[in-house]
Amino acid sequence: MHELAVCQALIEQVERVARDNAARRILSITVSVGPLSGIEAKLLEHAYPLAAAGTVAEEARLVVVTVPVRVRCRSCRAETEAASNRLLCGSCNDWHVDVIAGEEMLLQRVEIETADEPVH
Amino acid sequence: MCRDCGCSLGPAAARAPFAAQPATKGHIESIEVITAILDANDRIAAHNRTHFDGHGVLAVNLMSSPGSGKTSLLEATIRALQGELRLAVIEGDLATENDAARIRACGVPAVQITTGNACHLDAQMVHDALQDLPLDGLDVLFVENVGNLVCPASFDLGVHRNLTLLSVPEGDDKPAKYPVMFRGADLALITKVDLLPHIEEFSVERARDSLRQVGFRGDIIELTRRGGPGFEAWLGWLRGEVTARRAAAA
Ligand SMILES: Nc1nc2c(ncn2[C@@H]2O[C@H](COP(=O)(O)OP(=O)(O)OP(=O)(O)O)[C@@H](O)[C@H]2O)c(=O)[nH]1
Ligand SMILES: [Mg+2]
Ligand SMILES: [Zn+2]
Ligand SMILES: [Zn+2]
Ligand SMILES: [Zn+2]
């Protein structure tokens, strides 16, 4: 369950965003996760409330966007989707491929509520 | 503060609570961030690397499921390289000092990290352990990660090389089941090959195919801790890495 440690790191980043922007509440947190990051979206969602309890993100909704694995073939140049345990070209079956998506574990967006209307 | 380099990375600081305010009507903003969630760990990992490089030490992380033979391999390696390379070990386990005691019994310094509930080592734990190790005059620092084929794969420790062990009794399908761990390795060791005659289901060819399919591109060495050509190949790999590290440091 390293997803709890990942959630704690996430909350620390979100707390920093909240502080920098004088937020008093976090409404939602959007993360993107690929299967090659070693993180399970389901487990992340389960661990999240434990890590968020007692923080500025306590009531925030966690939105996990899962990114499929994509590879680019060095032989035929095709870009195709692949399974994490079969990183082969979907077009010609070659294993000389580069992973172009699916490794990410990113904090994308934080939706916050500040105390007052900002002064312009 | 870090004794070795004077950095401000002390033991992990306690988090200040930041309690949510009561809900009243406020201004809503959506802020784009885009940072790696484990950014803080990655930065400490990069810092660990400066410790290793500053002392010209090769740092190697060993990962595998519980009982694949990590400590046994280290014991045999220490005995084989006595008087040739100076080694030290950081041991990660959920509980017990057993593995560090086994390493110390071989005459090599070892620091035990007991992680409690954490199923993996992170860069901060390794940095803490570095404070108790004499890095000066070391050639290789091994980190034996917690036995687990999932969690350690997500946490960069700042080492130069990551190794994954796959022991014959585990079955040749483990790379397909735990692709992230095997894909991220620089070297794969198929261990306990002395058991191959007893475990006919294990095919070294299938294990190699499975490693290729998960995107593993490093060398694969088959060995047993009892010695032989595979074990010599492992020692050769290690010597080559030490030489390369010294050349990079010079
Ligand atoms: N037959 C055989 N047994 C081995 C070999 N290497 C290790 N073992 C046995 O495998 C068991 C586990 O070995 P360890 O070295 O403790 O494994 P480990 O990976 O350090 O285990 P954890 O730290 O608990 O994850 C022990 O009973 C060893 O004697 C080998 O090359 N051949
Ligand atoms: Mg061990
Ligand atoms: Zn875990
Ligand atoms: Zn192709
Ligand atoms: Zn330091």
mmCIF file of C-alpha atoms and ligand atoms in Angstrom:
data_model
loop_
_atom_site.group_PDB
_atom_site.id
_atom_site.type_symbol
_atom_site.label_atom_id
_atom_site.label_comp_id
_atom_site.label_asym_id
_atom_site.label_seq_id
_atom_site.Cartn_x
_atom_site.Cartn_y
_atom_site.Cartn_z
ATOM 1 C CA MET A 1 0.000 0.000 0.000
ATOM 2 C CA HIS A 2 2.526 2.593 -1.094
ATOM 3 C CA GLU A 3 -0.506 4.492 -2.412
ATOM 4 C CA LEU A 4 -0.868 5.960 1.086
ATOM 5 C CA ALA A 5 2.667 7.367 0.897
ATOM 6 C CA VAL A 6 1.858 8.711 -2.567
ATOM 7 C CA CYS A 7 -1.317 10.358 -1.231
ATOM 8 C CA GLN A 8 0.630 11.961 1.599
ATOM 9 C CA ALA A 9 3.099 13.423 -0.885
ATOM 10 C CA LEU A 10 0.154 14.627 -2.963
ATOM 11 C CA ILE A 11 -1.489 16.315 0.029
ATOM 12 C CA GLU A 12 1.772 18.083 0.892
ATOM 13 C CA GLN A 13 1.901 19.555 -2.615
ATOM 14 C CA VAL A 14 -1.736 20.544 -2.462
ATOM 15 C CA GLU A 15 -1.197 22.222 0.925
ATOM 16 C CA ARG A 16 1.582 24.278 -0.642
ATOM 17 C CA VAL A 17 -0.704 25.349 -3.497
ATOM 18 C CA ALA A 18 -3.374 26.239 -0.930
ATOM 19 C CA ARG A 19 -0.937 28.338 1.089
ATOM 20 C CA ASP A 20 0.519 30.116 -1.951
ATOM 21 C CA ASN A 21 -2.951 31.027 -3.156
ATOM 22 C CA ALA A 22 -4.500 31.857 0.216
ATOM 23 C CA ALA A 23 -7.071 29.109 -0.228
ATOM 24 C CA ARG A 24 -9.313 28.292 2.641
ATOM 25 C CA ARG A 25 -10.667 25.119 1.107
ATOM 26 C CA ILE A 26 -9.739 22.723 -1.653
ATOM 27 C CA LEU A 27 -12.673 21.674 -3.772
ATOM 28 C CA SER A 28 -11.030 19.167 -6.067
ATOM 29 C CA ILE A 29 -7.651 17.689 -6.962
ATOM 30 C CA THR A 30 -6.967 16.226 -10.390
ATOM 31 C CA VAL A 31 -4.131 13.757 -10.885
ATOM 32 C CA SER A 32 -3.102 11.712 -13.900
ATOM 33 C CA VAL A 33 -1.704 8.244 -13.441
ATOM 34 C CA GLY A 34 -0.323 5.765 -15.961
ATOM 35 C CA PRO A 35 -0.045 2.014 -15.284
ATOM 36 C CA LEU A 36 3.763 2.129 -15.639
ATOM 37 C CA SER A 37 4.067 4.450 -12.641
ATOM 38 C CA GLY A 38 3.320 1.472 -10.408
ATOM 39 C CA ILE A 39 0.286 3.178 -8.889
ATOM 40 C CA GLU A 40 -3.209 1.710 -8.976
ATOM 41 C CA ALA A 41 -5.948 4.315 -9.439
ATOM 42 C CA LYS A 42 -8.330 2.269 -7.246
ATOM 43 C CA LEU A 43 -5.856 2.006 -4.388
ATOM 44 C CA LEU A 44 -5.067 5.704 -4.687
ATOM 45 C CA GLU A 45 -8.764 6.518 -4.298
ATOM 46 C CA HIS A 46 -9.001 4.223 -1.263
ATOM 47 C CA ALA A 47 -5.946 5.717 0.434
ATOM 48 C CA TYR A 48 -6.866 9.321 -0.291
ATOM 49 C CA PRO A 49 -9.400 9.966 2.532
ATOM 50 C CA LEU A 50 -6.880 8.675 5.107
ATOM 51 C CA ALA A 51 -4.211 11.095 3.913
ATOM 52 C CA ALA A 52 -6.603 14.027 3.485
ATOM 53 C CA ALA A 53 -8.217 13.784 6.942
ATOM 54 C CA GLY A 54 -7.498 16.863 9.028
ATOM 55 C CA THR A 55 -5.950 18.809 6.150
ATOM 56 C CA VAL A 56 -7.124 21.678 3.972
ATOM 57 C CA ALA A 57 -8.043 19.020 1.418
ATOM 58 C CA GLU A 58 -10.289 17.124 3.811
ATOM 59 C CA GLU A 59 -13.442 17.712 1.778
ATOM 60 C CA ALA A 60 -11.826 17.829 -1.647
ATOM 61 C CA ARG A 61 -12.854 15.464 -4.402
ATOM 62 C CA LEU A 62 -10.007 13.443 -5.909
ATOM 63 C CA VAL A 63 -10.239 13.030 -9.676
ATOM 64 C CA VAL A 64 -7.915 10.331 -11.031
ATOM 65 C CA VAL A 65 -7.404 10.409 -14.792
ATOM 66 C CA THR A 66 -5.857 7.144 -15.947
ATOM 67 C CA VAL A 67 -3.565 7.416 -18.939
ATOM 68 C CA PRO A 68 -3.192 4.320 -21.144
ATOM 69 C CA VAL A 69 0.238 3.020 -22.125
ATOM 70 C CA ARG A 70 1.270 4.122 -25.622
ATOM 71 C CA VAL A 71 4.373 3.068 -27.523
ATOM 72 C CA ARG A 72 6.086 4.327 -30.668
ATOM 73 C CA CYS A 73 7.655 1.675 -32.881
ATOM 74 C CA ARG A 74 11.258 2.144 -33.975
ATOM 75 C CA SER A 75 10.738 -0.085 -37.006
ATOM 76 C CA CYS A 76 7.427 1.027 -38.492
ATOM 77 C CA ARG A 77 6.946 4.330 -36.590
ATOM 78 C CA ALA A 78 3.375 3.421 -35.610
ATOM 79 C CA GLU A 79 2.025 4.797 -32.326
ATOM 80 C CA THR A 80 -0.207 2.256 -30.620
ATOM 81 C CA GLU A 81 -1.660 1.369 -27.240
ATOM 82 C CA ALA A 82 0.004 -1.472 -25.342
ATOM 83 C CA ALA A 83 -0.487 -3.539 -22.182
ATOM 84 C CA SER A 84 2.060 -2.867 -19.414
ATOM 85 C CA ASN A 85 3.365 -6.402 -19.661
ATOM 86 C CA ARG A 86 3.404 -6.527 -23.460
ATOM 87 C CA LEU A 87 5.263 -3.449 -24.647
ATOM 88 C CA LEU A 88 5.151 -4.405 -28.316
ATOM 89 C CA CYS A 89 4.181 -2.502 -31.426
ATOM 90 C CA GLY A 90 0.458 -2.980 -32.048
ATOM 91 C CA SER A 91 1.049 -2.735 -35.773
ATOM 92 C CA CYS A 92 4.067 -4.971 -36.519
ATOM 93 C CA ASN A 93 4.670 -6.752 -33.150
ATOM 94 C CA ASP A 94 8.271 -5.533 -32.869
ATOM 95 C CA TRP A 95 9.571 -4.998 -29.312
ATOM 96 C CA HIS A 96 11.866 -2.141 -30.359
ATOM 97 C CA VAL A 97 9.481 0.490 -29.064
ATOM 98 C CA ASP A 98 9.696 3.643 -26.953
ATOM 99 C CA VAL A 99 7.087 4.334 -24.309
ATOM 100 C CA ILE A 100 5.486 7.713 -25.005
ATOM 101 C CA ALA A 101 2.722 7.657 -22.369
ATOM 102 C CA GLY A 102 1.729 5.661 -19.313
ATOM 103 C CA GLU A 103 4.603 6.410 -16.920
ATOM 104 C CA GLU A 104 3.141 9.580 -15.423
ATOM 105 C CA MET A 105 2.089 10.201 -11.845
ATOM 106 C CA LEU A 106 1.247 13.901 -11.916
ATOM 107 C CA LEU A 107 -0.657 16.470 -9.949
ATOM 108 C CA GLN A 108 -2.495 18.339 -12.714
ATOM 109 C CA ARG A 109 -4.943 20.785 -11.227
ATOM 110 C CA VAL A 110 -6.241 22.064 -7.900
ATOM 111 C CA GLU A 111 -9.568 23.774 -7.559
ATOM 112 C CA ILE A 112 -9.605 26.098 -4.556
ATOM 113 C CA GLU A 113 -11.928 28.445 -2.762
ATOM 114 C CA THR A 114 -10.430 31.680 -1.459
ATOM 115 C CA ALA A 115 -12.034 33.784 1.259
ATOM 116 C CA ASP A 116 -12.943 36.816 -0.780
ATOM 117 C CA GLU A 117 -13.435 37.977 -4.316
ATOM 118 C CA PRO A 118 -9.950 38.933 -5.537
ATOM 119 C CA VAL A 119 -9.172 42.660 -5.757
ATOM 120 C CA HIS A 120 -8.492 43.814 -9.308
ATOM 121 C CA MET B 1 20.955 18.858 9.508
ATOM 122 C CA CYS B 2 22.924 16.360 7.492
ATOM 123 C CA ARG B 3 26.290 15.692 9.124
ATOM 124 C CA ASP B 4 27.874 14.601 5.882
ATOM 125 C CA CYS B 5 27.225 17.626 3.721
ATOM 126 C CA GLY B 6 25.637 20.194 6.026
ATOM 127 C CA CYS B 7 22.419 20.078 4.054
ATOM 128 C CA SER B 8 19.162 20.909 5.769
ATOM 129 C CA LEU B 9 17.615 17.516 5.069
ATOM 130 C CA GLY B 10 17.177 16.357 8.633
ATOM 131 C CA PRO B 11 14.860 13.484 9.516
ATOM 132 C CA ALA B 12 11.440 13.944 7.948
ATOM 133 C CA ALA B 13 9.788 17.015 9.472
ATOM 134 C CA ALA B 14 6.401 16.669 11.149
ATOM 135 C CA ARG B 15 3.637 18.079 8.986
ATOM 136 C CA ALA B 16 1.913 21.188 10.254
ATOM 137 C CA PRO B 17 -1.830 20.624 10.302
ATOM 138 C CA PHE B 18 -3.769 22.915 8.002
ATOM 139 C CA ALA B 19 -7.388 22.630 9.045
ATOM 140 C CA ALA B 20 -10.170 23.304 6.569
ATOM 141 C CA GLN B 21 -12.098 26.519 7.209
ATOM 142 C CA PRO B 22 -15.868 26.505 7.675
ATOM 143 C CA ALA B 23 -17.749 26.759 4.404
ATOM 144 C CA THR B 24 -18.942 30.218 3.463
ATOM 145 C CA LYS B 25 -19.314 31.698 0.050
ATOM 146 C CA GLY B 26 -15.934 32.489 -1.481
ATOM 147 C CA HIS B 27 -14.134 32.879 -4.768
ATOM 148 C CA ILE B 28 -13.414 29.707 -6.718
ATOM 149 C CA GLU B 29 -10.252 29.277 -8.773
ATOM 150 C CA SER B 30 -8.878 26.380 -10.776
ATOM 151 C CA ILE B 31 -5.080 26.285 -10.668
ATOM 152 C CA GLU B 32 -3.034 24.245 -13.113
ATOM 153 C CA VAL B 33 -0.009 22.735 -11.357
ATOM 154 C CA ILE B 34 1.525 19.788 -13.296
ATOM 155 C CA THR B 35 4.220 18.439 -10.994
ATOM 156 C CA ALA B 36 5.363 14.899 -10.332
ATOM 157 C CA ILE B 37 3.504 13.738 -7.231
ATOM 158 C CA LEU B 38 6.707 12.212 -5.858
ATOM 159 C CA ASP B 39 8.688 15.352 -6.660
ATOM 160 C CA ALA B 40 9.846 15.749 -3.030
ATOM 161 C CA ASN B 41 11.170 12.171 -3.000
ATOM 162 C CA ASP B 42 12.850 12.700 -6.369
ATOM 163 C CA ARG B 43 14.660 15.774 -5.073
ATOM 164 C CA ILE B 44 15.970 13.923 -2.010
ATOM 165 C CA ALA B 45 17.008 11.071 -4.317
ATOM 166 C CA ALA B 46 19.035 13.509 -6.424
ATOM 167 C CA HIS B 47 20.589 14.807 -3.218
ATOM 168 C CA ASN B 48 21.507 11.250 -2.135
ATOM 169 C CA ARG B 49 23.262 10.895 -5.468
ATOM 170 C CA THR B 50 25.481 13.869 -4.631
ATOM 171 C CA HIS B 51 26.488 12.084 -1.397
ATOM 172 C CA PHE B 52 27.445 8.956 -3.348
ATOM 173 C CA ASP B 53 29.244 10.855 -6.084
ATOM 174 C CA GLY B 54 31.000 13.099 -3.581
ATOM 175 C CA HIS B 55 32.566 9.990 -2.050
ATOM 176 C CA GLY B 56 33.051 8.105 -5.306
ATOM 177 C CA VAL B 57 30.783 5.304 -4.071
ATOM 178 C CA LEU B 58 28.763 3.097 -6.419
ATOM 179 C CA ALA B 59 25.248 2.734 -4.980
ATOM 180 C CA VAL B 60 23.188 -0.323 -5.958
ATOM 181 C CA ASN B 61 19.572 -1.034 -4.982
ATOM 182 C CA LEU B 62 18.409 -4.687 -4.801
ATOM 183 C CA MET B 63 14.721 -5.416 -5.208
ATOM 184 C CA SER B 64 12.707 -8.636 -5.313
ATOM 185 C CA SER B 65 9.855 -10.460 -3.654
ATOM 186 C CA PRO B 66 10.488 -11.670 -0.078
ATOM 187 C CA GLY B 67 13.000 -14.490 0.074
ATOM 188 C CA SER B 68 14.398 -14.342 -3.480
ATOM 189 C CA GLY B 69 17.903 -14.400 -2.064
ATOM 190 C CA LYS B 70 18.953 -10.744 -1.722
ATOM 191 C CA THR B 71 20.746 -11.114 1.607
ATOM 192 C CA SER B 72 22.249 -14.469 0.599
ATOM 193 C CA LEU B 73 23.641 -12.895 -2.570
ATOM 194 C CA LEU B 74 25.132 -10.044 -0.540
ATOM 195 C CA GLU B 75 26.716 -12.483 1.945
ATOM 196 C CA ALA B 76 28.297 -14.493 -0.858
ATOM 197 C CA THR B 77 29.430 -11.322 -2.644
ATOM 198 C CA ILE B 78 31.063 -9.925 0.501
ATOM 199 C CA ARG B 79 32.990 -13.177 0.988
ATOM 200 C CA ALA B 80 34.088 -13.285 -2.641
ATOM 201 C CA LEU B 81 35.296 -9.692 -2.711
ATOM 202 C CA GLN B 82 37.011 -9.606 0.692
ATOM 203 C CA GLY B 83 40.208 -7.581 0.422
ATOM 204 C CA GLU B 84 39.315 -6.425 -3.090
ATOM 205 C CA LEU B 85 36.385 -3.991 -2.730
ATOM 206 C CA ARG B 86 35.136 -2.204 0.368
ATOM 207 C CA LEU B 87 31.393 -2.733 0.773
ATOM 208 C CA ALA B 88 28.607 -1.561 3.060
ATOM 209 C CA VAL B 89 24.899 -2.353 3.163
ATOM 210 C CA ILE B 90 21.688 -0.544 4.047
ATOM 211 C CA GLU B 91 19.044 -3.141 4.918
ATOM 212 C CA GLY B 92 15.339 -2.372 4.563
ATOM 213 C CA ASP B 93 12.762 -4.592 6.252
ATOM 214 C CA LEU B 94 9.334 -4.109 7.781
ATOM 215 C CA ALA B 95 10.689 -5.478 11.075
ATOM 216 C CA THR B 96 13.752 -7.176 12.654
ATOM 217 C CA GLU B 97 17.498 -6.510 12.530
ATOM 218 C CA ASN B 98 18.110 -10.025 11.144
ATOM 219 C CA ASP B 99 19.474 -9.062 7.749
ATOM 220 C CA ALA B 100 21.812 -6.345 9.071
ATOM 221 C CA ALA B 101 23.105 -8.848 11.644
ATOM 222 C CA ARG B 102 23.794 -11.370 8.862
ATOM 223 C CA ILE B 103 25.777 -8.739 6.930
ATOM 224 C CA ARG B 104 27.732 -7.599 9.995
ATOM 225 C CA ALA B 105 28.621 -11.221 10.668
ATOM 226 C CA CYS B 106 30.433 -11.120 7.315
ATOM 227 C CA GLY B 107 32.556 -8.243 8.596
ATOM 228 C CA VAL B 108 30.918 -5.400 6.667
ATOM 229 C CA PRO B 109 29.156 -2.307 8.084
ATOM 230 C CA ALA B 110 25.358 -2.473 7.847
ATOM 231 C CA VAL B 111 22.553 -0.130 8.856
ATOM 232 C CA GLN B 112 19.093 -1.591 9.351
ATOM 233 C CA ILE B 113 16.059 0.504 8.419
ATOM 234 C CA THR B 114 12.864 -0.919 9.870
ATOM 235 C CA THR B 115 10.005 0.652 7.996
ATOM 236 C CA GLY B 116 7.153 -0.429 10.279
ATOM 237 C CA ASN B 117 4.194 -0.361 7.918
ATOM 238 C CA ALA B 118 5.895 1.060 4.858
ATOM 239 C CA CYS B 119 6.271 -1.565 2.161
ATOM 240 C CA HIS B 120 9.189 0.189 0.445
ATOM 241 C CA LEU B 121 12.219 2.367 1.145
ATOM 242 C CA ASP B 122 12.118 6.011 0.133
ATOM 243 C CA ALA B 123 14.895 8.510 -0.480
ATOM 244 C CA GLN B 124 14.520 10.153 2.941
ATOM 245 C CA MET B 125 14.983 6.815 4.759
ATOM 246 C CA VAL B 126 18.157 6.180 2.782
ATOM 247 C CA HIS B 127 19.413 9.695 3.531
ATOM 248 C CA ASP B 128 18.798 9.109 7.252
ATOM 249 C CA ALA B 129 20.711 5.816 7.073
ATOM 250 C CA LEU B 130 23.645 7.495 5.314
ATOM 251 C CA GLN B 131 24.307 9.458 8.493
ATOM 252 C CA ASP B 132 25.340 6.221 10.211
ATOM 253 C CA LEU B 133 27.674 4.962 7.498
ATOM 254 C CA PRO B 134 31.296 5.806 6.807
ATOM 255 C CA LEU B 135 31.052 6.599 3.083
ATOM 256 C CA ASP B 136 34.714 7.589 2.918
ATOM 257 C CA GLY B 137 36.818 4.799 1.531
ATOM 258 C CA LEU B 138 33.826 2.735 0.370
ATOM 259 C CA ASP B 139 33.639 1.274 -3.122
ATOM 260 C CA VAL B 140 30.079 -0.039 -3.164
ATOM 261 C CA LEU B 141 27.033 0.722 -1.053
ATOM 262 C CA PHE B 142 24.259 -1.840 -1.450
ATOM 263 C CA VAL B 143 20.701 -1.013 -0.513
ATOM 264 C CA GLU B 144 18.549 -4.096 0.091
ATOM 265 C CA ASN B 145 14.993 -2.898 -0.373
ATOM 266 C CA VAL B 146 11.968 -4.327 1.429
ATOM 267 C CA GLY B 147 10.989 -7.675 -0.112
ATOM 268 C CA ASN B 148 8.094 -6.602 -2.358
ATOM 269 C CA LEU B 149 7.652 -6.667 -6.138
ATOM 270 C CA VAL B 150 5.297 -3.689 -6.281
ATOM 271 C CA CYS B 151 5.884 -0.719 -4.020
ATOM 272 C CA PRO B 152 9.669 -0.154 -4.164
ATOM 273 C CA ALA B 153 9.439 0.391 -7.939
ATOM 274 C CA SER B 154 7.801 3.803 -7.536
ATOM 275 C CA PHE B 155 10.416 5.377 -5.249
ATOM 276 C CA ASP B 156 13.724 6.599 -6.637
ATOM 277 C CA LEU B 157 16.459 6.277 -3.990
ATOM 278 C CA GLY B 158 19.173 8.110 -5.922
ATOM 279 C CA VAL B 159 21.279 4.979 -6.467
ATOM 280 C CA HIS B 160 23.263 4.444 -9.661
ATOM 281 C CA ARG B 161 21.883 1.008 -10.488
ATOM 282 C CA ASN B 162 18.658 -0.857 -9.726
ATOM 283 C CA LEU B 163 18.685 -4.656 -9.695
ATOM 284 C CA THR B 164 15.737 -7.002 -9.645
ATOM 285 C CA LEU B 165 16.067 -10.618 -8.548
ATOM 286 C CA LEU B 166 13.757 -13.388 -9.716
ATOM 287 C CA SER B 167 14.256 -16.717 -7.948
ATOM 288 C CA VAL B 168 13.473 -20.024 -9.652
ATOM 289 C CA PRO B 169 10.833 -21.147 -7.067
ATOM 290 C CA GLU B 170 8.785 -17.985 -7.758
ATOM 291 C CA GLY B 171 7.990 -19.010 -11.326
ATOM 292 C CA ASP B 172 8.986 -17.600 -14.690
ATOM 293 C CA ASP B 173 5.817 -15.516 -15.074
ATOM 294 C CA LYS B 174 6.733 -12.923 -12.428
ATOM 295 C CA PRO B 175 7.887 -10.233 -14.899
ATOM 296 C CA ALA B 176 4.506 -10.446 -16.671
ATOM 297 C CA LYS B 177 2.703 -10.116 -13.321
ATOM 298 C CA TYR B 178 4.881 -7.298 -11.939
ATOM 299 C CA PRO B 179 5.950 -5.454 -15.091
ATOM 300 C CA VAL B 180 6.774 -2.098 -13.519
ATOM 301 C CA MET B 181 9.389 -3.534 -11.158
ATOM 302 C CA PHE B 182 11.202 -5.517 -13.840
ATOM 303 C CA ARG B 183 10.984 -2.843 -16.516
ATOM 304 C CA GLY B 184 12.740 -0.298 -14.298
ATOM 305 C CA ALA B 185 15.737 -2.522 -13.517
ATOM 306 C CA ASP B 186 19.219 -2.090 -14.996
ATOM 307 C CA LEU B 187 20.182 -5.713 -14.357
ATOM 308 C CA ALA B 188 18.052 -8.800 -13.745
ATOM 309 C CA LEU B 189 19.350 -11.746 -11.732
ATOM 310 C CA ILE B 190 17.669 -15.115 -11.996
ATOM 311 C CA THR B 191 18.627 -16.623 -8.631
ATOM 312 C CA LYS B 192 18.638 -20.126 -7.112
ATOM 313 C CA VAL B 193 19.293 -21.771 -10.477
ATOM 314 C CA ASP B 194 20.667 -24.762 -8.530
ATOM 315 C CA LEU B 195 16.968 -25.578 -8.015
ATOM 316 C CA LEU B 196 16.197 -25.800 -11.752
ATOM 317 C CA PRO B 197 16.459 -29.635 -11.794
ATOM 318 C CA HIS B 198 13.771 -29.792 -9.077
ATOM 319 C CA ILE B 199 11.416 -27.191 -10.536
ATOM 320 C CA GLU B 200 10.804 -28.296 -14.121
ATOM 321 C CA GLU B 201 8.032 -25.728 -14.648
ATOM 322 C CA PHE B 202 10.575 -22.919 -14.610
ATOM 323 C CA SER B 203 11.914 -22.133 -18.058
ATOM 324 C CA VAL B 204 14.815 -19.706 -18.220
ATOM 325 C CA GLU B 205 13.834 -18.983 -21.833
ATOM 326 C CA ARG B 206 10.285 -18.019 -20.826
ATOM 327 C CA ALA B 207 11.634 -15.815 -18.013
ATOM 328 C CA ARG B 208 13.898 -14.050 -20.519
ATOM 329 C CA ASP B 209 11.008 -13.577 -22.993
ATOM 330 C CA SER B 210 8.803 -12.244 -20.245
ATOM 331 C CA LEU B 211 11.498 -9.726 -19.273
ATOM 332 C CA ARG B 212 11.799 -8.539 -22.901
ATOM 333 C CA GLN B 213 8.034 -8.137 -23.192
ATOM 334 C CA VAL B 214 7.818 -5.815 -20.183
ATOM 335 C CA GLY B 215 10.462 -3.603 -21.761
ATOM 336 C CA PHE B 216 13.478 -4.751 -19.735
ATOM 337 C CA ARG B 217 16.594 -4.075 -21.837
ATOM 338 C CA GLY B 218 19.484 -4.828 -19.458
ATOM 339 C CA ASP B 219 21.640 -7.898 -18.965
ATOM 340 C CA ILE B 220 20.207 -11.060 -17.424
ATOM 341 C CA ILE B 221 22.476 -13.219 -15.258
ATOM 342 C CA GLU B 222 21.516 -16.687 -13.997
ATOM 343 C CA LEU B 223 23.221 -17.599 -10.759
ATOM 344 C CA THR B 224 23.245 -19.373 -7.436
ATOM 345 C CA ARG B 225 24.928 -18.067 -4.315
ATOM 346 C CA ARG B 226 26.975 -21.270 -4.287
ATOM 347 C CA GLY B 227 29.276 -19.889 -7.000
ATOM 348 C CA GLY B 228 29.917 -20.944 -10.584
ATOM 349 C CA PRO B 229 30.005 -19.073 -13.899
ATOM 350 C CA GLY B 230 26.821 -17.052 -13.268
ATOM 351 C CA PHE B 231 28.107 -15.870 -9.929
ATOM 352 C CA GLU B 232 31.435 -14.929 -11.555
ATOM 353 C CA ALA B 233 29.508 -12.995 -14.229
ATOM 354 C CA TRP B 234 27.738 -11.074 -11.447
ATOM 355 C CA LEU B 235 31.067 -10.214 -9.800
ATOM 356 C CA GLY B 236 32.360 -9.141 -13.219
ATOM 357 C CA TRP B 237 29.358 -6.866 -13.720
ATOM 358 C CA LEU B 238 29.962 -5.299 -10.301
ATOM 359 C CA ARG B 239 33.693 -4.774 -10.929
ATOM 360 C CA GLY B 240 32.887 -3.142 -14.268
ATOM 361 C CA GLU B 241 30.429 -0.750 -12.621
ATOM 362 C CA VAL B 242 32.965 0.179 -9.914
ATOM 363 C CA THR B 243 35.589 0.903 -12.572
ATOM 364 C CA ALA B 244 33.132 3.017 -14.561
ATOM 365 C CA ARG B 245 32.164 4.973 -11.433
ATOM 366 C CA ARG B 246 35.814 5.659 -10.570
ATOM 367 C CA ALA B 247 36.437 6.872 -14.107
ATOM 368 C CA ALA B 248 33.412 9.171 -13.863
ATOM 369 C CA ALA B 249 34.590 10.527 -10.492
ATOM 370 C CA ALA B 250 38.172 11.164 -11.658
HETATM 371 N N1 LIG C 1 18.802 -23.276 -3.215
HETATM 372 C C1 LIG C 1 19.133 -22.003 -3.008
HETATM 373 N N2 LIG C 1 18.590 -21.347 -1.963
HETATM 374 C C2 LIG C 1 18.925 -20.053 -1.776
HETATM 375 C C3 LIG C 1 19.821 -19.376 -2.648
HETATM 376 N N3 LIG C 1 19.946 -18.102 -2.209
HETATM 377 C C4 LIG C 1 19.164 -17.993 -1.122
HETATM 378 N N4 LIG C 1 18.546 -19.163 -0.827
HETATM 379 C C5 LIG C 1 17.628 -19.442 0.294
HETATM 380 O O1 LIG C 1 16.453 -18.644 0.151
HETATM 381 C C6 LIG C 1 15.973 -18.235 1.423
HETATM 382 C C7 LIG C 1 15.807 -16.722 1.459
HETATM 383 O O2 LIG C 1 17.062 -16.104 1.267
HETATM 384 P P1 LIG C 1 17.378 -14.620 1.712
HETATM 385 O O3 LIG C 1 18.739 -14.308 1.232
HETATM 386 O O4 LIG C 1 17.097 -14.421 3.156
HETATM 387 O O5 LIG C 1 16.281 -13.820 0.865
HETATM 388 P P2 LIG C 1 15.937 -12.262 0.884
HETATM 389 O O6 LIG C 1 15.566 -11.892 -0.500
HETATM 390 O O7 LIG C 1 17.046 -11.498 1.512
HETATM 391 O O8 LIG C 1 14.656 -12.229 1.838
HETATM 392 P P3 LIG C 1 13.909 -10.957 2.488
HETATM 393 O O9 LIG C 1 14.976 -9.997 2.909
HETATM 394 O O10 LIG C 1 13.156 -11.519 3.622
HETATM 395 O O11 LIG C 1 13.033 -10.407 1.400
HETATM 396 C C8 LIG C 1 16.980 -18.745 2.444
HETATM 397 O O12 LIG C 1 16.478 -19.922 3.010
HETATM 398 C C9 LIG C 1 18.214 -19.013 1.625
HETATM 399 O O13 LIG C 1 19.023 -20.025 2.170
HETATM 400 C C10 LIG C 1 20.388 -20.106 -3.756
HETATM 401 O O14 LIG C 1 21.183 -19.614 -4.580
HETATM 402 N N5 LIG C 1 19.990 -21.416 -3.887
HETATM 403 MG MG MG C 2 16.955 -10.091 3.085
HETATM 404 ZN ZN ZN C 3 2.714 -1.062 -0.830
HETATM 405 ZN ZN ZN C 4 5.910 -1.475 -35.596
HETATM 406 ZN ZN ZN C 5 22.649 15.282 2.890
#
